[in-house]
Tab-separated table of C-alpha atoms in Angstrom:
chain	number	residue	atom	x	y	z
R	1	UNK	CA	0.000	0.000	0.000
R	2	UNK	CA	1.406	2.961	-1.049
R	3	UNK	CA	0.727	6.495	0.994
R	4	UNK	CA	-0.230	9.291	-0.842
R	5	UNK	CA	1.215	12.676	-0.162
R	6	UNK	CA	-1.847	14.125	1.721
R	7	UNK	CA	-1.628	10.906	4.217
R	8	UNK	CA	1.700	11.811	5.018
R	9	UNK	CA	1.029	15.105	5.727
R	10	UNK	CA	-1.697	13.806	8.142
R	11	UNK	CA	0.885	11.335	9.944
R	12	UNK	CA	3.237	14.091	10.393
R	13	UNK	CA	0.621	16.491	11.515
R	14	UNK	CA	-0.864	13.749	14.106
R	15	UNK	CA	3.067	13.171	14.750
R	16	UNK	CA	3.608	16.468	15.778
R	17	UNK	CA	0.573	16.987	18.158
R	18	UNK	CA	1.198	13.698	19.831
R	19	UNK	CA	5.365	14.284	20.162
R	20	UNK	CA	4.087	18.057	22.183
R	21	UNK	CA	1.319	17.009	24.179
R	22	UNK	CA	2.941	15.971	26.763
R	23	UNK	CA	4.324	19.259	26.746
R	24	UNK	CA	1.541	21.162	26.291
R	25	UNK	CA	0.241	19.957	29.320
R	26	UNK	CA	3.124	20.240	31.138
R	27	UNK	CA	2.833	23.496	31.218
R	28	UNK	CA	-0.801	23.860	32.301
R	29	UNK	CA	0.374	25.045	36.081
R	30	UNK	CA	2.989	27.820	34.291
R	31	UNK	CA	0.210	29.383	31.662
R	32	UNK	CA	-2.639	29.194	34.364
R	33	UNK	CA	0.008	31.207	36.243
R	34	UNK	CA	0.737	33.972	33.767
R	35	UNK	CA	-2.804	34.737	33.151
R	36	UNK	CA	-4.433	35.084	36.669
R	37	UNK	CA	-1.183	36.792	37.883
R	38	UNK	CA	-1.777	39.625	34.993
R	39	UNK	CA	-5.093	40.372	36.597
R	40	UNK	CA	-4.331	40.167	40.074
R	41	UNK	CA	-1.982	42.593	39.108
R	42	UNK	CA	-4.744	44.870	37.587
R	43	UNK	CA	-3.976	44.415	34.142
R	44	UNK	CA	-6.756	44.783	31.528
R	45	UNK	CA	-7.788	41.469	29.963
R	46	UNK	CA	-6.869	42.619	26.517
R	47	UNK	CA	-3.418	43.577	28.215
R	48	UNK	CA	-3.196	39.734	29.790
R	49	UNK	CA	-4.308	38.092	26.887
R	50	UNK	CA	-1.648	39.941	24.568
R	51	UNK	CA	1.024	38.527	26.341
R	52	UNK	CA	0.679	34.482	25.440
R	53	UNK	CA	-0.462	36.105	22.084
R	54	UNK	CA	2.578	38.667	21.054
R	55	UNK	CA	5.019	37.997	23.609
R	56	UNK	CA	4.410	34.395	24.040
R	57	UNK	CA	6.822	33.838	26.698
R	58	UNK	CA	7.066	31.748	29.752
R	59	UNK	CA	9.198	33.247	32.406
R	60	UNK	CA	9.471	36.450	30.597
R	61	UNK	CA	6.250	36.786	30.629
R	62	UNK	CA	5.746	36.242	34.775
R	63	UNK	CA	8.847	38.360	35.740
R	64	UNK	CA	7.889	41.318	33.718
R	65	UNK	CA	4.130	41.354	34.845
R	66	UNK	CA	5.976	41.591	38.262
R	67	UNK	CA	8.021	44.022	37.593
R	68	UNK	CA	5.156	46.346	35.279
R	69	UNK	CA	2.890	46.108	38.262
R	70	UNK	CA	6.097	47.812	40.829
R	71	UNK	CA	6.408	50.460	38.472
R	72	UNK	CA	9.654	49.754	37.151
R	73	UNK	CA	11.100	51.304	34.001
R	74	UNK	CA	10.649	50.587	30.541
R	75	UNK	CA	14.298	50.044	30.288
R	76	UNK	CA	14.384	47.563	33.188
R	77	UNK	CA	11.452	45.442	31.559
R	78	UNK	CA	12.866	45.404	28.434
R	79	UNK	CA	16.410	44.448	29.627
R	80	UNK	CA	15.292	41.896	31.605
R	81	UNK	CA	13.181	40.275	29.027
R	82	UNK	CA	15.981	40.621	26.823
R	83	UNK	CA	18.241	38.600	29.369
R	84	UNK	CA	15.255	36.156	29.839
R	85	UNK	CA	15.139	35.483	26.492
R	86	UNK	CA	18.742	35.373	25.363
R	87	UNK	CA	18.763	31.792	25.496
R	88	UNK	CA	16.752	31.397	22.285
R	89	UNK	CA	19.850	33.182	20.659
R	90	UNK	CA	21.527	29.901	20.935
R	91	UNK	CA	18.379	28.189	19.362
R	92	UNK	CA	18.629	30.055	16.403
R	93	UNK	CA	22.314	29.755	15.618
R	94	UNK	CA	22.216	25.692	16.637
R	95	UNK	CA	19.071	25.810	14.024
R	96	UNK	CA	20.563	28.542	11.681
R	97	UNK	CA	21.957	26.529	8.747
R	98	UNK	CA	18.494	24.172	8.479
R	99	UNK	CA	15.852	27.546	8.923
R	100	UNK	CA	18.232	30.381	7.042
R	101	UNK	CA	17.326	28.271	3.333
R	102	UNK	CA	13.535	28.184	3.959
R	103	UNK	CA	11.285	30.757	2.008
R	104	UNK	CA	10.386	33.872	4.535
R	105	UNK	CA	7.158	32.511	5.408
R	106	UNK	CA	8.456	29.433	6.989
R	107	UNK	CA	11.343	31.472	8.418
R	108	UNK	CA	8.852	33.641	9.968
R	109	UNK	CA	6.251	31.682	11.334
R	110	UNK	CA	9.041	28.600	12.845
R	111	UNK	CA	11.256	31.723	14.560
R	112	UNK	CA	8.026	32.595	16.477
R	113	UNK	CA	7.284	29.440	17.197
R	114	UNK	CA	10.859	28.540	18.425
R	115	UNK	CA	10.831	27.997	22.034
R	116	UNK	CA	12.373	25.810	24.407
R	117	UNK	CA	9.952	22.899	23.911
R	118	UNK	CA	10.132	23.240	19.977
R	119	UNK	CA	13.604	23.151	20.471
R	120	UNK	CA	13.577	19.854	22.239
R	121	UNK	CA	11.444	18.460	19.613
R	122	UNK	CA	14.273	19.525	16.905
R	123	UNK	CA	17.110	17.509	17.546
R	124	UNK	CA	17.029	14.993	14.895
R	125	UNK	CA	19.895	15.911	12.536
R	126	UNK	CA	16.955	15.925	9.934
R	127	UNK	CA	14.730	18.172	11.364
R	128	UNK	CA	13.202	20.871	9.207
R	129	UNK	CA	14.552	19.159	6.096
R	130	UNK	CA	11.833	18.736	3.777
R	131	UNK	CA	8.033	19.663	3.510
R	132	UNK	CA	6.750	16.887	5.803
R	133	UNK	CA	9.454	17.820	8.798
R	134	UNK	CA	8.231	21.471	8.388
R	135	UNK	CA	5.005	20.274	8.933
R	136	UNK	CA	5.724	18.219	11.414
R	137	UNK	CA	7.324	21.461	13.260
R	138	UNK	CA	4.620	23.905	12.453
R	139	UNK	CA	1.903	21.624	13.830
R	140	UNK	CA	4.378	20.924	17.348
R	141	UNK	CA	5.175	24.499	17.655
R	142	UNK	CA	2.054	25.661	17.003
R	143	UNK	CA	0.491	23.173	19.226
R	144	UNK	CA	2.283	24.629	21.736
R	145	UNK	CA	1.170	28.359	21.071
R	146	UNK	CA	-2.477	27.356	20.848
R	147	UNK	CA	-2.194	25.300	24.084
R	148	UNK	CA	0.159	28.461	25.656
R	149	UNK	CA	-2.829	30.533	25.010
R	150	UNK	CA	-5.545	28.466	26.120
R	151	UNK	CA	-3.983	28.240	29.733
R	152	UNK	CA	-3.107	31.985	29.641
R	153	UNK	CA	-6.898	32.055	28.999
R	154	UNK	CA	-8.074	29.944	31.427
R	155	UNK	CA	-5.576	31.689	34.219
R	156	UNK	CA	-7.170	35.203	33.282
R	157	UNK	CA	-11.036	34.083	33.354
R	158	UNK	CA	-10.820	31.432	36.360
R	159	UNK	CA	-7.454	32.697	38.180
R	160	UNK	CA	-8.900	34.341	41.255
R	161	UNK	CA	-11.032	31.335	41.896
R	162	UNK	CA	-8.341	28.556	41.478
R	163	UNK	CA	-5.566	28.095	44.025
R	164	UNK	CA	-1.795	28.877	43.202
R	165	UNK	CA	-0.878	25.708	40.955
R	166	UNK	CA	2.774	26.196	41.485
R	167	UNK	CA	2.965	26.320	45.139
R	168	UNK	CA	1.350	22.949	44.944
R	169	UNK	CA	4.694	21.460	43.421
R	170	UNK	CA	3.222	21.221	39.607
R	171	UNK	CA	6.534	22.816	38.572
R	172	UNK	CA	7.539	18.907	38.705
R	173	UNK	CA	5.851	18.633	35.935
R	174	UNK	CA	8.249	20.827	33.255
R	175	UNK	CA	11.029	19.221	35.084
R	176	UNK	CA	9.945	15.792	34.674
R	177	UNK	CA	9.147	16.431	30.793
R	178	UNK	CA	12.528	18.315	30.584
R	179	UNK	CA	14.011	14.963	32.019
R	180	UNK	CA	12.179	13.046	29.835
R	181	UNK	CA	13.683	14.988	26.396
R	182	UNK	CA	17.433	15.028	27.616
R	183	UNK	CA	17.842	11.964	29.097
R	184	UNK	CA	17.989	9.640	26.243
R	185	UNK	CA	20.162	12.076	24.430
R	186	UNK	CA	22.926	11.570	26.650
R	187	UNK	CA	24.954	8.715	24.855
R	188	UNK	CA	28.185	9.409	24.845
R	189	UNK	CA	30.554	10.875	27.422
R	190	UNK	CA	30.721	14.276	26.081
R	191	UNK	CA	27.121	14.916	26.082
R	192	UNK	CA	27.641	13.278	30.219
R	193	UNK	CA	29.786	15.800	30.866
R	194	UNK	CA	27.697	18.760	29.310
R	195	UNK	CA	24.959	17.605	31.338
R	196	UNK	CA	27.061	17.639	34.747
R	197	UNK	CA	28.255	20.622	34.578
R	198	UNK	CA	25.269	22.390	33.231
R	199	UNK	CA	23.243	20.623	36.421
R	200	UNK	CA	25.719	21.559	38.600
R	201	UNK	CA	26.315	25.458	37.403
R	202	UNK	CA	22.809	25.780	37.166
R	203	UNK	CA	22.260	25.396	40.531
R	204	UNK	CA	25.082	27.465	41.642
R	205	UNK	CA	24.579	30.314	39.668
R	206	UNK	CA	20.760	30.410	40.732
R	207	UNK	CA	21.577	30.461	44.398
R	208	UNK	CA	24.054	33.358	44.171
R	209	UNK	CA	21.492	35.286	42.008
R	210	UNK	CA	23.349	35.361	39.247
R	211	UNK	CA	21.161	37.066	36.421
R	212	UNK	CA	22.541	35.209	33.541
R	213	UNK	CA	22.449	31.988	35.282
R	214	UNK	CA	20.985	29.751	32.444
R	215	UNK	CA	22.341	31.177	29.859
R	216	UNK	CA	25.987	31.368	31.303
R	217	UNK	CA	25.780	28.006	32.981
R	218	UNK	CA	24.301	26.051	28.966
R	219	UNK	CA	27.210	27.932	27.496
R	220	UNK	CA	30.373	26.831	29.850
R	221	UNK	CA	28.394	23.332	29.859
R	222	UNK	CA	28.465	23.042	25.594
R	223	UNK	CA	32.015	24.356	26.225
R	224	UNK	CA	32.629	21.615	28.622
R	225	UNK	CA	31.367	19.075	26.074
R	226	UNK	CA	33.100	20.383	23.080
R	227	UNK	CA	36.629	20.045	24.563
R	228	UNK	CA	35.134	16.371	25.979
R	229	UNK	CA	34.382	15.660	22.332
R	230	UNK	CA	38.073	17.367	20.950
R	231	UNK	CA	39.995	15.283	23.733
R	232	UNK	CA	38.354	11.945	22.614
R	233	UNK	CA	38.958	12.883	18.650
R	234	UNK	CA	42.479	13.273	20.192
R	235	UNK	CA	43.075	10.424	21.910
R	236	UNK	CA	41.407	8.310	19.212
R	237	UNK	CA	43.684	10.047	16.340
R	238	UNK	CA	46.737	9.391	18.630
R	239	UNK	CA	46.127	5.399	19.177
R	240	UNK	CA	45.789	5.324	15.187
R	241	UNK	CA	49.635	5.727	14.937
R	242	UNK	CA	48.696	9.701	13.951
R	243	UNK	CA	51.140	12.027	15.872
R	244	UNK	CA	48.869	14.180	18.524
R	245	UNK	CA	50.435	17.402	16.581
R	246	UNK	CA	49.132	15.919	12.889
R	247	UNK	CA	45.446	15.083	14.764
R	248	UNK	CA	45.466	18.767	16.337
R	249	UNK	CA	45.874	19.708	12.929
R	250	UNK	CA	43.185	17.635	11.097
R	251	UNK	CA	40.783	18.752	13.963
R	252	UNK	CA	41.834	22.672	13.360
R	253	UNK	CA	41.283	22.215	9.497
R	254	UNK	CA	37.607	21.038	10.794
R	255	UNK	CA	38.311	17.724	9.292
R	256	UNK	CA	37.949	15.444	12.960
R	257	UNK	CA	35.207	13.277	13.169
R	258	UNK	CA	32.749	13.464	15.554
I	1	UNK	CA	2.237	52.284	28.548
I	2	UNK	CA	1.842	48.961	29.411
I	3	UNK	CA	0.566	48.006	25.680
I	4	UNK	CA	3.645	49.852	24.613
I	5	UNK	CA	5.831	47.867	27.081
I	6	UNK	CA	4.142	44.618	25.992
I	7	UNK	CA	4.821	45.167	21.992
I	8	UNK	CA	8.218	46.008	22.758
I	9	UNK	CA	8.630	42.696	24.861
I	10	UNK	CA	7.064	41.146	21.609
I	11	UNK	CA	9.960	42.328	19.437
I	12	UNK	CA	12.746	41.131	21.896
I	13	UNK	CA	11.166	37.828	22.510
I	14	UNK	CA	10.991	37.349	18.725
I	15	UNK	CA	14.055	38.997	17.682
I	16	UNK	CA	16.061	36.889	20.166
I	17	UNK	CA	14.641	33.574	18.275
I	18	UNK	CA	14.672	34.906	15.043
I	19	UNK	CA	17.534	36.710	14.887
I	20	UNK	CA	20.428	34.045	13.972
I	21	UNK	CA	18.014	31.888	11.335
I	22	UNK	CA	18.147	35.175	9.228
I	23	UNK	CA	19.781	34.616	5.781
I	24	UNK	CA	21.206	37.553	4.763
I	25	UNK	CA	23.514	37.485	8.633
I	26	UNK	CA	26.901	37.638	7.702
I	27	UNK	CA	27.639	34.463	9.786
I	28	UNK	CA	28.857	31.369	8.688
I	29	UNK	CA	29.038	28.261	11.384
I	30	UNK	CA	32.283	26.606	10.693
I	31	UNK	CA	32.377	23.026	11.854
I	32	UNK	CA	33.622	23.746	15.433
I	33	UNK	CA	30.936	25.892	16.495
I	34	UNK	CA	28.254	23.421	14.789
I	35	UNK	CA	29.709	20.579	17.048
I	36	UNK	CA	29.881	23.533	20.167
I	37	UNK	CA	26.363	24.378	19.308
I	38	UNK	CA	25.306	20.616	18.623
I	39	UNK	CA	25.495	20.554	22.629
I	40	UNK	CA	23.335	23.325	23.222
I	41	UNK	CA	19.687	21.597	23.692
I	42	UNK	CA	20.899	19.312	26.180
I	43	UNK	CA	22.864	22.405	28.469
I	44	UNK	CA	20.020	24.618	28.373
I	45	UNK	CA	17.125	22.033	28.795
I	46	UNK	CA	19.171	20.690	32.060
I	47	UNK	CA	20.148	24.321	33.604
I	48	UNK	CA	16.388	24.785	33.579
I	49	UNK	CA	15.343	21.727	35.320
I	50	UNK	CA	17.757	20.932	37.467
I	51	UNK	CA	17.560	24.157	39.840
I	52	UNK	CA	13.512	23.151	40.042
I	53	UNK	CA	14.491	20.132	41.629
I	54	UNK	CA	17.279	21.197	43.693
I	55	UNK	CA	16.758	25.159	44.734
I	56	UNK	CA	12.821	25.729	46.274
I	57	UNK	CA	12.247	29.594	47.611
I	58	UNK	CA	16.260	30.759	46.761
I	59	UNK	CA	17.346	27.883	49.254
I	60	UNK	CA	19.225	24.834	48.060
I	61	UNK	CA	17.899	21.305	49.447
I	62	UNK	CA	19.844	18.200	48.774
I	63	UNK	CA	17.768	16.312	51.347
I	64	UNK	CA	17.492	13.101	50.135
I	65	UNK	CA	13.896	13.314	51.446
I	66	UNK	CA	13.153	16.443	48.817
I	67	UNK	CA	10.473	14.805	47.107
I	68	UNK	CA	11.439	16.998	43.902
I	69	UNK	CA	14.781	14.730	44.270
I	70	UNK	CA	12.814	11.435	44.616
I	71	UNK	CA	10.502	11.694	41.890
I	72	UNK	CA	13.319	13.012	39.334
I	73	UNK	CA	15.753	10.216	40.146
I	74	UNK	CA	12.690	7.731	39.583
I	75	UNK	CA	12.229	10.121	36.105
I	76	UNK	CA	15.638	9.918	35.244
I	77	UNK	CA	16.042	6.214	35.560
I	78	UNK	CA	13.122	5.432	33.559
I	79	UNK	CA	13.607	7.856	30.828
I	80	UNK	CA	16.926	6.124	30.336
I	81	UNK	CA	15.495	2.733	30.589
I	82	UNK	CA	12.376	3.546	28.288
I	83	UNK	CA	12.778	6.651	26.658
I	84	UNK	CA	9.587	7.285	26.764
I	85	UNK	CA	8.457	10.467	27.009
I	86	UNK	CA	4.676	9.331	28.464
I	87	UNK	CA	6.386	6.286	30.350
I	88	UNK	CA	8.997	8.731	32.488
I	89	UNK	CA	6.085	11.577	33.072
I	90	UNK	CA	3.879	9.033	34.170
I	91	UNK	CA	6.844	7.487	36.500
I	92	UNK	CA	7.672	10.911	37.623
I	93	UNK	CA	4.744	12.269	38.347
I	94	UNK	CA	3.137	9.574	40.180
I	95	UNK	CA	6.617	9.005	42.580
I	96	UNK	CA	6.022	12.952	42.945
I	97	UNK	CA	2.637	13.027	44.308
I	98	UNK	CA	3.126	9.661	46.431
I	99	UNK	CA	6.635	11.022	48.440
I	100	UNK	CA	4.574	14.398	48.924
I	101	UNK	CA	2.053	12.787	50.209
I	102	UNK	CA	4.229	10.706	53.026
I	103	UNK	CA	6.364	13.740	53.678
I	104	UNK	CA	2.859	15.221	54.851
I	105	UNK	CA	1.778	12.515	56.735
């Protein structure tokens, strides 16, 4: 039996719903959060429901409701959703040479979509490639918006009336999806090690308040598991008879496998 | 004001993810930053949800009764005996709400 070109698009599209549900409902506690916090904080309900909508941001979204509602400046918003955000930078450049060939449109529509959880969803080394894998995306990111929005919605009307989700420990749930993703990634040492030390940075940087704490602690951890990865190359090269200075070489010239 | 503030929000949340997948950026990724950045989704993913587990209200708890702790080392041992996504939540979750529940008791 063979499928035509409209079932596939179906499989993908049910493919991509079914890989993000499980994130879409993980964060059920976070967008119930954002909306009923926006009203509490006397926000207009056209004013809470643009945020999921334009801004479409998780923690952004919280800490700058917080900090709109003490009065602080437009600057400090800004910069701190800025900082927030500066994560996705990383997205974009990891994703850069699969998204910068795709017409505008795609381009367009996939950058706004592209956040953490789409992210997850995109490590395959074929992702994006092809009409069916954009579909696949579109329908997984935009999943995720629709879902984003339909919590945000449900925080604004029902908010005052529900109690605080996250106080009652539901922020397991992004961690246990979060586990979920990167766990079976981890395969080989280098990855271990990128891991480690981004658990371990993390952690420190959060308790001393650092403001770039995710952002600095991913980047020293992909660091950490680049030279893992270089030292192994290395080592490898060496025990092929290849003089460490001849493999340092190969590796500079880009030509070391990975 | 605040729909100012909130369309300006919109342009830095969006500019920060669309930013790099624009074409005409004079940047070109040799190989060693493509293998750098090839690391990025696991770093980020785990310095988000390791501090959920480990730091509640600015305070760091490595009790080994944390029931955050519990439930994620159940999560992360099933995830890497399954890797499944549904299979590890379901794990998780569960071991989450039982070790709150005795902590209560």
């Amino acid at each position: 039996m063979s499928l035509t070109k409209r079932d596939a698009a179906w499989l993908m599209t049910k493919k991509g719903f079914l890989d993000m549900l499980p994130l879409n409902l993980a964060v059920l506690p976070w967008g119930i959060l954002c909306g009923s916090l926006a009203i509490q904080r006397d926000f207009s309900v056209l004013e809470a429901l643009l945020m999921p909508l334009v801004v479409f941001a998780g923690s952004a979204q919280l800490v700058a409701i917080e900090l709109m509602a003490n009065n602080a400046s437009l600057a400090t918003v800004l910069f701190t959703t800025l900082v927030i955000s500066s994560r996705h930078f990383l997205y974009g450049l990891a994703l850069r040479d699969k998204l910068k060939v795709l017409p505008t449109s795609w381009r367009y529509s996939l950058g706004f979509l592209l956040t953490d959880e789409l992210f997850a969803l995109s490590g395959n080394s074929k992702a994006f490639v092809g009409k069916l894998r954009l579909i696949y995306a579109l329908v997984a990111g935009g999943s995720f918006y629709l879902f984003w929005l339909l919590w945000n919605v449900t925080g604004i009307v029902a908010g005052s009336y529900l109690p605080d989700l996250t106080q009652l420990g539901l922020d397991f749930a992004i961690a246990v999806t979060f586990i979920a993703l990167v766990v079976p990634t981890v395969t080989n040492f280098p990855m271990l090690i990128t891991v480690f030390v981004a658990a371990l940075l993390s952690v420190l940087f959060k308790l001393l308040h650092f403001e770039l704490d995710l952002v600095a602690a991913a980047i020293i951890a992909m660091y950490c598991g680049y030279l893992t990865d270089r030292w192994q190359c290395r080592n490898q090269l060496a025990k092929h008879g290849l003089s460490t200075k001849k493999a340092l070489n190969d590796i500079n010239k880009g030509g070391g496998k990975s | 004001m605040i729909l100012l503030t909130i369309f300006l929000m919109a342009v830095i949340t969006f500019g920060t993810r669309y930013l790099f997948t624009h074409p005409s950026l004079p940047i070109r990724l040799g190989p060693k930053v493509a293998k750098f950045l090839s690391y990025s989704a696991p770093a980020v993913l785990t310095a988000i949800w390791v501090p959920i587990i480990f730091v509640q209200q600015g305070q760091l708890n490595l009790s080994i009764t944390n029931p955050y702790f519990i439930a994620a080392s159940f999560a992360v041992i099933t995830a890497a005996k399954s890797k499944s996504i549904y299979l590890t939540m379901f794990a998780g979750l569960i071991t989450f709400i039982l070790s709150r529940y005795v902590q209560m008791m």
